[in-house]
């Protein structure tokens, strides 16, 4: 298990992280990585903005604004906003496959019809906090940007909590593994087993990722055919969320997605307070408690004392233990026994810190393949926040140092081998660099935890 100690880290890591963000800036938004991801990704933009707040607050706001300028009229924020200067063939599936309608009032930039975890309210709050400390000019800009974003963030939450409550359980459902951000996690395997894998789709729509990345790190052709089939099913249904359980083959309640959804309400409560809307702040806190209670009730497996994804169509919990089950720790209203159970799981031989993306002892663990084993900085960053929220400050500091040493020794990679620490996936990866800046700043517990 890779668990190094850290004493001092020089300015070298800070400077290299800032260089990555400069390299990946496209004039209007930040791309995750030049090599593999030439467009703007939704939750990547949120993580990136958190780091940019330290080195270029104006660019952090521009990243978030660029994303939300592509928000749909129903409130959804697309998981990819396509760069019009990038050729269709440079990324698959590109805008031609998604065929998203050009709604009135939207910018002339196409997008996908899926979403990703709504981390943007948390990002906006973090950027505001740090930008406000940069002087009066930055503080004024920060308040203006926060006021512009707030109604759009609320619309995003309304879409997810209302239209995506497919099972009527108080939780948002995802309609594709890509919406989770944890794309090929073992958490989805039992649901995907019932989804046809039409390999002829790959004949008509060849994969582009295999030309620029190691195939052993990527989803298999069988899984990619299923992913593409789900895209086409949702697209051909007009991206409608009506009767999802009856007509769409993948409708899943994810513990990580819903933890971030509840956390967004807590950040919105902070934002509403700054904007002088105490009534709205109270409603956001109430909704955060409601989502937390639904998550604790619906996705908790008492037999194994873990949080798991649930198939909204069949009602069955996933048998896989994945890092997504650790992220409810970020919620301050999580019952104490559930929070302690997560810490027990995180400390166990199944995970350890930094946490791999899936259970090390599980039958589907793969140390090299995307979300089936490698260590990712972003989910460990969220896990660290949860440790701070629930008072595990010593372990949060251990995790902070381990993440920084990982990147310091191996580079700003997309993900890392859980045993050797070797960097894999896309190099010069934006959220890894951005979150390094935040970790180097070594801040205290999240503001919403202290204010609860």
Coordinates of C-alpha atoms in Angstrom, one line a residue:
X1 CA 0.0 0.0 0.0
X2 CA 1.3 3.4 -0.9
X3 CA 1.3 5.6 2.2
X4 CA 4.4 7.8 2.4
X5 CA 5.1 10.5 5.0
X6 CA 5.7 14.1 4.2
X7 CA 7.7 16.7 6.1
X8 CA 8.3 19.8 4.0
X9 CA 7.3 20.5 0.4
X10 CA 9.0 23.3 -1.4
X11 CA 7.6 26.0 -3.7
X12 CA 8.4 23.7 -6.6
X13 CA 5.1 21.8 -6.3
X14 CA 3.1 25.0 -6.0
X15 CA 4.8 26.4 -9.1
X16 CA 4.4 23.2 -11.1
X17 CA 0.7 23.0 -10.2
X18 CA 0.2 26.6 -11.3
X19 CA 2.0 25.9 -14.6
X20 CA -0.4 23.0 -15.3
X21 CA -3.4 25.3 -14.9
X22 CA -1.8 27.8 -17.2
X23 CA -1.0 25.2 -19.8
X24 CA -4.6 23.9 -19.8
X25 CA -6.3 27.3 -20.0
X26 CA -8.1 27.8 -23.3
X27 CA -8.9 31.5 -23.0
X28 CA -12.5 30.8 -21.9
X29 CA -12.2 27.7 -19.7
X30 CA -9.8 25.1 -18.5
X31 CA -9.5 21.7 -20.1
X32 CA -8.8 18.7 -17.9
X33 CA -5.8 17.7 -20.0
X34 CA -4.6 18.6 -23.4
X35 CA -3.8 15.1 -24.3
X36 CA -7.1 13.3 -23.8
X37 CA -9.8 15.8 -22.8
X38 CA -10.0 18.8 -25.1
X39 CA -13.3 20.3 -23.9
X40 CA -14.7 21.6 -20.6
X41 CA -15.9 19.0 -18.1
X42 CA -18.4 19.9 -15.4
X43 CA -17.1 18.7 -12.1
X44 CA -13.5 19.2 -13.4
X45 CA -14.4 22.8 -13.7
X46 CA -15.4 22.9 -10.0
X47 CA -12.3 21.3 -8.7
X48 CA -10.1 23.5 -11.0
X49 CA -11.8 26.7 -9.8
X50 CA -11.0 25.8 -6.2
X51 CA -7.3 25.8 -7.0
X52 CA -7.4 28.8 -9.3
X53 CA -8.9 30.8 -6.4
X54 CA -5.3 30.9 -5.0
X55 CA -3.5 32.0 -8.1
X56 CA -6.0 33.7 -10.4
X57 CA -9.5 34.3 -8.9
X58 CA -10.8 36.0 -12.1
X59 CA -10.0 32.9 -14.1
X60 CA -11.7 30.7 -11.5
X61 CA -14.9 32.8 -11.9
X62 CA -14.6 32.6 -15.7
X63 CA -14.3 28.8 -15.6
X64 CA -17.5 28.6 -13.6
X65 CA -19.3 31.2 -15.6
X66 CA -18.3 29.5 -18.9
X67 CA -19.8 26.2 -17.7
X68 CA -23.1 27.8 -16.5
X69 CA -23.5 29.8 -19.7
X70 CA -24.3 26.3 -21.2
X71 CA -26.9 25.4 -18.6
X72 CA -30.1 24.0 -20.0
X73 CA -33.4 25.7 -19.5
X74 CA -34.5 22.8 -17.2
X75 CA -31.6 23.6 -14.9
X76 CA -29.2 20.8 -15.8
X77 CA -25.5 21.6 -16.2
X78 CA -24.1 19.4 -19.0
X79 CA -21.2 17.1 -18.1
X80 CA -19.3 18.3 -21.2
X81 CA -19.4 21.7 -22.9
X82 CA -17.8 21.3 -26.3
X83 CA -15.2 23.7 -27.5
X84 CA -16.4 24.9 -31.0
X85 CA -12.7 25.2 -32.1
X86 CA -12.1 21.5 -31.5
X87 CA -12.8 19.1 -34.4
X88 CA -15.5 16.5 -34.0
X89 CA -13.0 13.7 -34.5
X90 CA -10.7 15.0 -31.7
X91 CA -13.0 13.5 -29.0
X92 CA -15.6 10.7 -29.0
X93 CA -18.5 10.8 -28.5
X94 CA -18.5 14.4 -29.9
X95 CA -21.3 16.9 -30.3
X96 CA -22.6 15.2 -33.5
X97 CA -23.4 12.1 -31.5
X98 CA -25.2 14.0 -28.7
X99 CA -27.2 16.1 -31.1
X100 CA -28.4 18.5 -28.4
X101 CA -31.0 21.0 -29.4
X102 CA -30.0 24.7 -29.6
X103 CA -32.3 26.1 -27.0
X104 CA -33.3 29.8 -27.2
X105 CA -31.0 32.0 -25.2
X106 CA -28.1 29.5 -25.0
X107 CA -24.6 30.3 -26.1
X108 CA -23.6 28.8 -29.5
X109 CA -21.7 26.0 -27.8
X110 CA -22.9 22.5 -27.9
X111 CA -22.9 20.1 -25.0
X112 CA -23.9 16.7 -23.8
X113 CA -27.2 15.9 -22.2
X114 CA -25.8 14.2 -19.1
X115 CA -24.8 15.8 -15.8
X116 CA -22.0 15.3 -13.3
X117 CA -21.9 15.7 -9.5
X118 CA -23.0 19.2 -8.5
X119 CA -19.8 20.3 -6.9
X120 CA -20.1 23.8 -8.2
X121 CA -21.8 25.5 -5.2
X122 CA -19.0 24.3 -3.0
X123 CA -16.5 25.6 -5.6
X124 CA -18.2 29.0 -5.8
X125 CA -18.2 29.3 -2.1
X126 CA -14.5 28.4 -1.8
X127 CA -13.5 30.8 -4.6
X128 CA -15.5 33.5 -2.9
X129 CA -13.8 33.0 0.4
X130 CA -10.3 33.1 -1.1
X131 CA -11.0 35.8 -3.7
X132 CA -12.4 38.1 -1.0
X133 CA -9.0 37.9 0.8
X134 CA -7.2 39.3 -2.3
X135 CA -8.2 42.9 -1.7
X136 CA -11.2 45.2 -2.3
X137 CA -11.2 44.8 -6.1
X138 CA -11.3 41.0 -5.9
X139 CA -13.9 41.1 -3.2
X140 CA -16.2 43.2 -5.3
X141 CA -15.7 40.9 -8.3
X142 CA -16.4 37.9 -6.0
X143 CA -19.7 39.2 -4.8
X144 CA -20.8 40.1 -8.3
X145 CA -19.9 36.6 -9.6
X146 CA -21.5 34.9 -6.6
X147 CA -24.8 36.9 -7.2
X148 CA -24.7 35.8 -10.9
X149 CA -24.1 32.2 -10.1
X150 CA -26.5 31.8 -7.2
X151 CA -29.8 31.5 -9.1
X152 CA -28.2 29.2 -11.6
X153 CA -26.8 27.0 -8.9
X154 CA -30.3 26.8 -7.3
X155 CA -31.8 25.8 -10.7
X156 CA -29.2 23.0 -10.9
X157 CA -30.2 21.7 -7.5
X158 CA -33.9 22.0 -8.3
X159 CA -33.4 20.0 -11.5
X160 CA -31.5 17.2 -9.7
X161 CA -33.7 17.0 -6.6
X162 CA -37.0 17.2 -8.5
X163 CA -36.7 15.9 -12.1
X164 CA -34.0 13.3 -11.2
X165 CA -35.8 11.9 -8.1
X166 CA -36.7 8.9 -10.3
X167 CA -37.7 6.6 -7.5
X168 CA -39.5 9.2 -5.4
X169 CA -37.1 8.5 -2.5
X170 CA -35.6 12.0 -2.0
X171 CA -32.4 11.1 -3.8
X172 CA -31.2 12.0 -7.3
X173 CA -30.7 9.2 -9.8
X174 CA -28.0 9.1 -12.4
X175 CA -28.9 7.7 -15.9
X176 CA -25.3 6.9 -17.0
X177 CA -22.1 5.8 -15.2
X178 CA -20.4 9.0 -16.6
X179 CA -22.8 11.1 -14.6
X180 CA -21.2 9.8 -11.4
X181 CA -17.8 11.0 -12.3
X182 CA -16.6 7.5 -11.3
X183 CA -17.1 6.2 -14.8
X184 CA -16.3 2.5 -14.8
X185 CA -16.6 1.8 -11.0
X186 CA -17.5 -1.7 -10.0
X187 CA -20.5 -0.1 -8.3
X188 CA -22.3 -0.2 -11.7
X189 CA -21.5 -3.7 -12.7
X190 CA -24.7 -5.5 -11.6
X191 CA -26.8 -2.8 -13.3
X192 CA -24.8 -2.9 -16.5
X193 CA -25.0 -6.7 -16.7
X194 CA -28.6 -6.2 -17.7
X195 CA -27.7 -3.6 -20.4
X196 CA -27.1 -5.0 -23.9
X197 CA -23.5 -4.7 -25.1
X198 CA -24.0 -4.0 -28.8
X199 CA -20.4 -4.3 -30.2
X200 CA -21.6 -3.1 -33.6
X201 CA -22.0 0.4 -32.1
X202 CA -18.2 0.5 -31.9
X203 CA -18.0 -0.4 -35.6
X204 CA -20.1 2.6 -36.5
X205 CA -18.6 4.8 -33.8
X206 CA -14.9 3.9 -33.3
X207 CA -13.3 4.8 -29.9
X208 CA -10.9 7.7 -30.0
X209 CA -9.5 7.2 -26.5
X210 CA -7.6 4.1 -27.4
X211 CA -5.3 6.1 -29.7
X212 CA -4.1 8.4 -26.9
X213 CA -4.2 6.3 -23.8
X214 CA -3.2 2.8 -22.6
X215 CA -6.1 0.4 -23.2
X216 CA -5.4 -1.4 -19.9
X217 CA -6.3 1.8 -18.1
X218 CA -9.6 2.3 -20.0
X219 CA -13.0 0.7 -19.9
X220 CA -13.3 -2.5 -22.0
X221 CA -15.0 -2.5 -25.4
X222 CA -17.9 -4.4 -23.8
X223 CA -18.5 -1.7 -21.2
X224 CA -17.9 1.1 -23.7
X225 CA -20.5 -0.4 -26.0
X226 CA -22.9 -0.3 -23.1
X227 CA -22.0 3.3 -22.3
X228 CA -22.7 4.3 -25.9
X229 CA -26.0 2.4 -25.9
X230 CA -27.1 4.3 -22.8
X231 CA -26.2 7.6 -24.4
X232 CA -28.2 6.8 -27.5
X233 CA -31.2 5.6 -25.5
X234 CA -31.3 8.8 -23.4
X235 CA -30.7 11.0 -26.5
X236 CA -33.4 9.2 -28.5
X237 CA -35.8 9.8 -25.7
X238 CA -35.2 13.5 -26.0
X239 CA -33.1 13.7 -22.8
X240 CA -36.4 13.5 -20.9
X241 CA -36.4 12.4 -17.3
X242 CA -40.1 11.3 -17.3
X243 CA -40.7 7.7 -16.3
X244 CA -37.0 6.9 -16.2
X245 CA -37.5 3.8 -14.1
X246 CA -39.9 2.3 -16.7
X247 CA -38.1 3.1 -19.9
X248 CA -34.3 3.7 -19.2
X249 CA -32.1 0.7 -18.4
X250 CA -29.7 2.5 -16.0
X251 CA -31.2 4.5 -13.1
X252 CA -29.0 4.4 -10.1
X253 CA -28.9 6.2 -6.7
X254 CA -25.2 6.9 -6.0
X255 CA -24.0 7.7 -2.5
X256 CA -21.2 10.0 -3.7
X257 CA -23.4 11.9 -6.1
X258 CA -26.1 12.4 -3.4
X259 CA -23.5 13.4 -0.8
X260 CA -22.2 16.1 -3.1
X261 CA -25.8 17.1 -3.8
X262 CA -26.5 17.6 0.0
X263 CA -23.1 19.3 0.4
X264 CA -24.1 21.7 -2.3
X265 CA -27.1 22.8 -0.3
X266 CA -24.9 23.6 2.6
X267 CA -22.7 25.7 0.4
X268 CA -25.7 27.4 -1.0
X269 CA -26.8 28.3 2.5
X270 CA -23.5 30.1 3.0
X271 CA -23.9 31.9 -0.3
X272 CA -27.4 32.9 0.5
X273 CA -26.2 34.3 3.8
X274 CA -23.6 36.5 2.0
X275 CA -26.2 37.7 -0.4
X276 CA -28.6 38.7 2.4
X277 CA -31.2 35.9 1.9
X278 CA -31.6 34.3 5.4
X279 CA -34.9 32.6 4.4
X280 CA -33.2 30.9 1.5
X281 CA -30.3 29.9 3.6
X282 CA -32.6 28.2 6.0
X283 CA -34.3 26.3 3.2
X284 CA -31.0 25.1 1.8
X285 CA -30.0 23.8 5.2
X286 CA -33.3 22.0 5.6
X287 CA -32.9 20.4 2.1
X288 CA -29.4 19.3 3.0
X289 CA -30.7 17.5 6.1
X290 CA -33.5 15.9 4.1
X291 CA -31.1 14.5 1.4
X292 CA -28.7 13.3 4.2
X293 CA -31.5 11.5 5.9
X294 CA -32.7 9.9 2.7
X295 CA -29.2 8.8 1.9
X296 CA -28.7 7.3 5.3
X297 CA -32.0 5.5 5.0
X298 CA -31.8 4.4 1.4
X299 CA -28.2 3.6 0.6
X300 CA -27.0 2.2 3.9
X301 CA -26.4 -1.5 4.1
X302 CA -26.8 -2.6 7.7
X303 CA -25.4 -6.0 7.1
X304 CA -22.0 -4.7 6.0
X305 CA -22.2 -1.3 7.6
X306 CA -21.3 0.5 4.3
X307 CA -23.0 2.8 1.9
X308 CA -23.7 1.4 -1.5
X309 CA -25.3 2.3 -4.8
X310 CA -28.9 1.2 -5.3
X311 CA -30.5 0.3 -8.6
X312 CA -33.7 2.3 -8.7
X313 CA -35.3 -0.1 -11.1
X314 CA -34.9 -3.3 -9.0
X315 CA -34.3 -1.8 -5.6
X316 CA -31.1 -3.9 -5.2
X317 CA -27.9 -2.5 -3.6
X318 CA -24.7 -3.0 -5.4
X319 CA -22.5 -5.8 -3.9
X320 CA -19.3 -3.8 -4.6
X321 CA -17.5 -1.8 -2.0
X322 CA -16.2 1.4 -3.7
X323 CA -14.8 4.8 -2.7
X324 CA -18.2 6.3 -3.5
X325 CA -19.4 4.7 -0.3
X326 CA -16.9 6.7 1.8
X327 CA -18.0 10.1 0.6
X328 CA -21.1 10.5 2.8
X329 CA -18.6 11.4 5.5
X330 CA -18.5 14.9 4.1
X331 CA -22.0 15.6 5.5
X332 CA -22.1 17.1 9.0
X333 CA -25.6 15.7 9.7
X334 CA -24.7 12.1 9.0
X335 CA -25.5 10.0 12.0
X336 CA -22.4 9.4 14.2
X337 CA -22.5 5.7 13.9
X338 CA -22.5 5.9 10.1
X339 CA -19.6 8.3 10.1
X340 CA -17.6 6.0 12.4
X341 CA -18.4 3.0 10.2
X342 CA -17.0 4.9 7.2
X343 CA -13.8 5.7 9.0
X344 CA -13.5 2.0 10.0
X345 CA -13.9 1.1 6.3
X346 CA -11.4 3.7 5.2
X347 CA -8.8 2.4 7.7
X348 CA -9.4 -1.3 6.7
X349 CA -7.3 -3.5 4.4
X350 CA -10.0 -2.9 1.8
X351 CA -9.0 0.7 1.3
X352 CA -6.4 2.5 3.4
X353 CA -5.2 6.0 2.8
X354 CA -5.0 7.5 0.2
X355 CA -8.1 5.5 -0.7
X356 CA -8.1 3.5 -3.9
X357 CA -11.3 3.7 -6.0
X358 CA -12.5 0.2 -5.2
X359 CA -12.0 -2.5 -2.5
X360 CA -8.5 -3.9 -2.8
X361 CA -9.8 -7.3 -1.7
X362 CA -12.7 -7.3 -4.1
X363 CA -13.0 -9.7 -7.1
X364 CA -13.3 -6.8 -9.6
X365 CA -10.3 -4.7 -8.2
X366 CA -7.9 -3.7 -11.0
X367 CA -5.0 -1.6 -9.9
X368 CA -4.5 0.0 -13.3
X369 CA -8.0 0.5 -14.8
X370 CA -9.6 3.9 -14.2
X371 CA -12.1 3.8 -11.3
X372 CA -11.6 0.1 -10.6
X373 CA -8.5 0.4 -8.4
X374 CA -6.3 3.5 -8.9
X375 CA -6.0 6.4 -6.4
X376 CA -7.7 9.7 -7.5
X377 CA -6.8 12.9 -5.8
X378 CA -10.3 14.5 -6.1
X379 CA -12.2 11.8 -4.2
X380 CA -9.5 11.7 -1.5
X381 CA -9.8 15.5 -1.3
X382 CA -13.5 15.1 -0.6
X383 CA -12.8 12.3 1.9
X384 CA -10.4 14.5 3.7
X385 CA -13.1 17.2 4.0
X386 CA -15.3 14.6 5.6
X387 CA -12.6 13.7 8.1
X388 CA -12.3 17.4 9.1
X389 CA -16.1 17.7 9.4
X390 CA -16.3 14.8 11.8
X391 CA -13.2 15.7 13.9
X392 CA -10.6 13.2 12.5
X393 CA -8.0 16.0 12.1
X394 CA -5.0 13.7 12.6
X395 CA -6.0 11.3 9.8
X396 CA -7.0 14.3 7.6
X397 CA -3.5 15.6 8.0
X398 CA -2.0 12.2 7.2
X399 CA -4.1 12.0 4.1
X400 CA -3.2 15.5 3.0
X401 CA 0.5 14.8 3.3
X402 CA 0.2 11.5 1.5
X403 CA -1.6 13.1 -1.4
X404 CA 1.0 15.8 -1.8
X405 CA 3.9 13.4 -1.6
X406 CA 2.2 11.2 -4.3
X407 CA 2.0 14.1 -6.7
X408 CA 5.4 15.6 -5.7
X409 CA 7.1 12.3 -6.5
X410 CA 5.2 11.2 -9.6
X411 CA 3.6 14.3 -11.2
X412 CA 0.2 15.9 -11.8
X413 CA -1.3 12.8 -13.3
X414 CA -5.0 11.9 -13.7
X415 CA -4.7 8.9 -11.3
X416 CA -2.1 6.8 -9.5
X417 CA -1.2 3.2 -9.0
X418 CA -2.5 2.1 -5.5
X419 CA 0.6 0.2 -4.7
X420 CA 3.6 1.9 -6.4
X421 CA 2.2 5.4 -6.6
X422 CA 3.1 5.6 -10.3
X423 CA 1.2 8.2 -12.3
X424 CA -1.2 7.0 -14.9
X425 CA -3.8 8.3 -17.4
X426 CA -3.5 11.9 -18.7
X427 CA -0.5 13.9 -17.5
X428 CA -0.6 17.5 -16.5
X429 CA -4.2 16.9 -15.2
X430 CA -6.0 20.1 -14.0
X431 CA -7.9 18.9 -11.0
X432 CA -4.8 17.2 -9.6
X433 CA -2.8 20.4 -9.9
X434 CA -5.7 22.6 -8.6
X435 CA -6.3 20.5 -5.5
X436 CA -2.6 20.4 -4.8
X437 CA -2.7 24.2 -4.4
X438 CA -5.6 23.8 -2.0
X439 CA -3.8 21.0 0.0
X440 CA -0.6 23.0 0.1
X441 CA -2.5 25.9 1.6
X442 CA -3.5 23.5 4.4
X443 CA -6.7 25.1 5.5
X444 CA -8.9 24.1 8.4
X445 CA -12.3 22.4 8.4
X446 CA -14.9 23.4 5.8
X447 CA -16.7 26.5 6.7
X448 CA -20.2 25.0 6.6
X449 CA -19.1 22.4 9.2
X450 CA -18.0 25.1 11.6
X451 CA -21.1 27.2 11.0
X452 CA -23.6 24.3 11.3

